[in-house]
CSV table of C-alpha atoms and ligand atoms in Angstrom, one decimal:
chain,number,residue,atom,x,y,z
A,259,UNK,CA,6.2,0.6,-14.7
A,260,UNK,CA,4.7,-0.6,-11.4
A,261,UNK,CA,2.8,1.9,-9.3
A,262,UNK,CA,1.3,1.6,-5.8
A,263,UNK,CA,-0.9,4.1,-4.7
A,264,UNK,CA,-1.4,3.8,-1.0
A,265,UNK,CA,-3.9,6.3,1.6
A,266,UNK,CA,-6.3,6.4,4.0
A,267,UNK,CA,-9.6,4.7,3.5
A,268,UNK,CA,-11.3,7.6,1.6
A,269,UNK,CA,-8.4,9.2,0.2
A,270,UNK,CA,-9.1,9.0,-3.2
A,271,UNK,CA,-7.0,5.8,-4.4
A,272,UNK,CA,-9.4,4.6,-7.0
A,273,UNK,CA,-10.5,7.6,-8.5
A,274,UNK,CA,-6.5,8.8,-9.1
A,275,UNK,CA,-5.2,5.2,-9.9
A,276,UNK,CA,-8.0,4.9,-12.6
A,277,UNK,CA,-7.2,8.0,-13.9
A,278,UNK,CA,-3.5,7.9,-13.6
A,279,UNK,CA,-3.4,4.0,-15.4
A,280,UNK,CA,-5.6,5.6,-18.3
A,281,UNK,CA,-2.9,8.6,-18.7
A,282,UNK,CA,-0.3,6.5,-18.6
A,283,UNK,CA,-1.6,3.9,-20.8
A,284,UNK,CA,-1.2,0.8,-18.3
A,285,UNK,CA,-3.4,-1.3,-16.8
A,286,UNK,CA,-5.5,-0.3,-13.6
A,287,UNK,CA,-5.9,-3.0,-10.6
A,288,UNK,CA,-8.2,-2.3,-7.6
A,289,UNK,CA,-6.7,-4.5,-5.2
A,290,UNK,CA,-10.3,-5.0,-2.9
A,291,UNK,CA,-12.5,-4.9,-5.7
A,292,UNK,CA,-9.6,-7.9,-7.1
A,293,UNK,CA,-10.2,-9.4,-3.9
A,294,UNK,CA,-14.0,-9.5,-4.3
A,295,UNK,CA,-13.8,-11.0,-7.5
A,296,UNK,CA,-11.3,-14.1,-6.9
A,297,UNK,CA,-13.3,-14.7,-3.9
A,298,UNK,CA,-16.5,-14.5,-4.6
A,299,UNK,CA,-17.2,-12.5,-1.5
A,300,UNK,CA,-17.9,-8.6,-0.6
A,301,UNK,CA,-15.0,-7.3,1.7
A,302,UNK,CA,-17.4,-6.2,4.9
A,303,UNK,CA,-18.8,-10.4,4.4
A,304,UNK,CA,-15.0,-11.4,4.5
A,305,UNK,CA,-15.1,-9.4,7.9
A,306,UNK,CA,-18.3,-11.0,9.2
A,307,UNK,CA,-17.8,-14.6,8.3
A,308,UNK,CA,-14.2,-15.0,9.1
A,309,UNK,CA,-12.6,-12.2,10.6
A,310,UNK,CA,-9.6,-9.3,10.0
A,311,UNK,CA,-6.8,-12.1,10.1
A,312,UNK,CA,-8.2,-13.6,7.5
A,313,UNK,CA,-8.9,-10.5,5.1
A,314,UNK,CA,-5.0,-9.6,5.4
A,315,UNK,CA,-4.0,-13.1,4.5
A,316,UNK,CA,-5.9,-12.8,1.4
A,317,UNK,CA,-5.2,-9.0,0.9
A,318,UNK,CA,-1.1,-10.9,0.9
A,319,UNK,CA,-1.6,-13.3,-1.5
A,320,UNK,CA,-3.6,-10.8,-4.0
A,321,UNK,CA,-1.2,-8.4,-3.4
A,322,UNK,CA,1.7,-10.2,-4.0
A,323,UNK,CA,0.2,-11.7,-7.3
A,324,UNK,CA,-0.5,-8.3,-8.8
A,325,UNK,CA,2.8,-6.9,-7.8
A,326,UNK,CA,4.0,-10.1,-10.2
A,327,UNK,CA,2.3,-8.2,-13.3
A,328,UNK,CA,4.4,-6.5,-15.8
A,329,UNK,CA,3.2,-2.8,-15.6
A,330,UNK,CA,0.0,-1.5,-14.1
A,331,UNK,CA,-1.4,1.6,-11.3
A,332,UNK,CA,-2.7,-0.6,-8.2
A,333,UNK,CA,-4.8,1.0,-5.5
A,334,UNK,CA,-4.4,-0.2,-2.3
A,335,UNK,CA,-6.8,-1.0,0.5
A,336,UNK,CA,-6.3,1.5,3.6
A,337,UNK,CA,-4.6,-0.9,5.7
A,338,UNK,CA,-2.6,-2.9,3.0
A,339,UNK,CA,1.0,-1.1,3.5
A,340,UNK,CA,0.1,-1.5,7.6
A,341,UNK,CA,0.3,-5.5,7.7
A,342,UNK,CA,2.5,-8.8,7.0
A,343,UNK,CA,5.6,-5.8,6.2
A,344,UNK,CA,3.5,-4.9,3.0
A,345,UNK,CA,4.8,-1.6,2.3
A,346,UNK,CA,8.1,-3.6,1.8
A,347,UNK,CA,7.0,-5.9,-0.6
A,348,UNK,CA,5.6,-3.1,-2.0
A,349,UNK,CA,8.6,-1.0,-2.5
A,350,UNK,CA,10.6,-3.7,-3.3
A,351,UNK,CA,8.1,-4.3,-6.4
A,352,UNK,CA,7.5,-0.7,-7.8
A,353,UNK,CA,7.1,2.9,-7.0
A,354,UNK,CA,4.8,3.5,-4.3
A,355,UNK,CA,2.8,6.9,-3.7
A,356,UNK,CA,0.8,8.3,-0.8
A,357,UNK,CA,-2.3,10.1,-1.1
A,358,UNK,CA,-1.8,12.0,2.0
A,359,UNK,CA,-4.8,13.7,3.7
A,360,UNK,CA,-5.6,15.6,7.1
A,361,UNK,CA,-8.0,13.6,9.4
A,362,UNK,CA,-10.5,16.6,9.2
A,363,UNK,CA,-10.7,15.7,5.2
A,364,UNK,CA,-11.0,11.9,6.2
A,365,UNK,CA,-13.6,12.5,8.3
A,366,UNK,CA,-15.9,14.4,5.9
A,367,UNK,CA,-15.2,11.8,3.4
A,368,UNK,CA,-16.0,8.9,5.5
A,369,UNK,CA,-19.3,9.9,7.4
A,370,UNK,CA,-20.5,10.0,3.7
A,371,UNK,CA,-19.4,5.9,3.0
A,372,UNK,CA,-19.2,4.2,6.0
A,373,UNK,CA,-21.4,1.1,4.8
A,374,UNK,CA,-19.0,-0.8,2.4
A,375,UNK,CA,-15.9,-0.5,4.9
A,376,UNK,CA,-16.2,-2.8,7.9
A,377,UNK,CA,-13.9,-1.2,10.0
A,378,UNK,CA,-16.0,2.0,10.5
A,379,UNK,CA,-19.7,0.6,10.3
A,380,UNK,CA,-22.2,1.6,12.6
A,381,UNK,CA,-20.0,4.4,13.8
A,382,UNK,CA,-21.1,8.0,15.4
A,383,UNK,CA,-19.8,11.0,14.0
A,384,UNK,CA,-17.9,11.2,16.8
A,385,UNK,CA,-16.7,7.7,17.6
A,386,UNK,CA,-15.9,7.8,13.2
A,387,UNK,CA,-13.6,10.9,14.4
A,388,UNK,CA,-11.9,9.0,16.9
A,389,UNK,CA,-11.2,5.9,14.9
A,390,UNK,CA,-9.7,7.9,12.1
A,391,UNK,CA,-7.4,9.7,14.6
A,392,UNK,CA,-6.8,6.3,16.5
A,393,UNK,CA,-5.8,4.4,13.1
A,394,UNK,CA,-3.9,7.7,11.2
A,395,UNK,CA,-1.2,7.4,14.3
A,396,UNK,CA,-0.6,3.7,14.0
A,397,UNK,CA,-0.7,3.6,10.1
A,398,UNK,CA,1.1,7.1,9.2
A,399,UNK,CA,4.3,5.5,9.4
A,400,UNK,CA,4.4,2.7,7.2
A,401,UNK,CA,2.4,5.2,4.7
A,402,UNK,CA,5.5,7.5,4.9
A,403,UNK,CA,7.4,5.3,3.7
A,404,UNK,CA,6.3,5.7,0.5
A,405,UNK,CA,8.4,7.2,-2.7
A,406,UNK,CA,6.3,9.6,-3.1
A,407,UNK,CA,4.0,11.7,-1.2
A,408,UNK,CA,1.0,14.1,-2.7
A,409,UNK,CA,-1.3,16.1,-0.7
A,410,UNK,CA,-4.9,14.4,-1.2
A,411,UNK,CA,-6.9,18.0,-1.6
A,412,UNK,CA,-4.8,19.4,-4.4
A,413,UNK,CA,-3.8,16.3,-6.3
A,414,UNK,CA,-2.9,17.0,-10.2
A,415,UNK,CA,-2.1,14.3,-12.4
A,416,UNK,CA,1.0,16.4,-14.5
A,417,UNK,CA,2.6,16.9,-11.3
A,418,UNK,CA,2.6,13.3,-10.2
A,419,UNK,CA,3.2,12.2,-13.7
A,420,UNK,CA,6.5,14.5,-13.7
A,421,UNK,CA,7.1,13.3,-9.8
A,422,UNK,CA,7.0,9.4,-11.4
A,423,UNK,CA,9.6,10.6,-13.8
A,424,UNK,CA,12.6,12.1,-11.7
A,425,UNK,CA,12.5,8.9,-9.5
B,66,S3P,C1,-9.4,-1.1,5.0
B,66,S3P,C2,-9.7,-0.3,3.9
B,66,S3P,C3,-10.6,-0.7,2.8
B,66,S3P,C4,-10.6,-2.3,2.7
B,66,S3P,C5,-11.0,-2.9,4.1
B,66,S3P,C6,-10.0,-2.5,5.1
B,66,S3P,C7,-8.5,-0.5,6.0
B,66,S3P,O1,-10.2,-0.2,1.6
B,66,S3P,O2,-9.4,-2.8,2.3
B,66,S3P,O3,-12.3,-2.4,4.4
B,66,S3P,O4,-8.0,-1.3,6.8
B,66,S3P,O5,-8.3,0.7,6.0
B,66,S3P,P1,-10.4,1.4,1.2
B,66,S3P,O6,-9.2,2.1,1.6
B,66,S3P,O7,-10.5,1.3,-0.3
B,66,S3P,O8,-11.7,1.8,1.8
């Protein structure tokens, strides 16, 4: 079993996949903190010494080899289905599900973690609100294409278990 969990920076990715891999008995990749560890190097320092080009190169290749592994949970970065027709390879691999949440949501979580994500460093309140709204409407529809979809504030691990089932 391959699954994909995909969202908006913030959306919760890690903490479900973890939990989801451990009730399902499979292993758990975090595909940034993957990233970090082949490469020696903190995502935001990929940002600053090379650039966002490079980063989604990488973000490929990593992805690409993890989707090669037999059965795992694998949270995504925020942007991975958005680039380089990931959300195909994706679905072509396994079963992908997106954590879905409202921009008001994203928001809140973000003004609380803005430091490890490069792309929303440094940002006012305000200027963070506007960059969530600006990147939800160019990234909501590759996330839609998703198998599955679960609503990010009410997320229960029998329901997606049972959703993972009947697909
Ligand atoms: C990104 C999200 C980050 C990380 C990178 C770019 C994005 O992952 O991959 O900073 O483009 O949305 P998280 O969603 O885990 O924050």
């Amino acid at each position: 079993m391959k699954i994909i969990l995909l969202g908006f920076m913030g959306s919760g990715k890690s903490v479900f996949g973890k939990r989801l891999a451990k009730r399902l008995n499979i292993k758990f990749f975090d595909l940034d903190k993957h990233i970090e560890q082949n490469y020696r190097m903190t995502i935001p320092s990929i940002f600053s010494t090379f650039d966002e080009t490079v980063f989604r190169n990488i973000e490929k290749i990593e992805l690409v080899k993890i989707l090669k592994e037999d059965s795992f949970v694998l949270s995504c970065g925020g942007g991975t289905p958005c680039f380089n027709n990931n959300i195909d390879t994706i679905n072509d691999y396994g079963l992908s599900i997106y954590i879905e949440l409202d921009q008001e949501s994203l928001v809140e979580r973000l003004s609380k973690s803005r430091t490890k994500r490069p792309l929303i460093t440094g940002l006012k309140q305000e200027e963070l609100a506007n960059k969530v709204s600006e990147l939800l409407k160019i990234r909501e529809k590759n996330y839609k294409q998703a198998h599955i979809t679960v609503n990010g504030n009410d997320i229960n691990l029998k329901d997606v278990i049972q959703q993972i089932n009947t697909k």
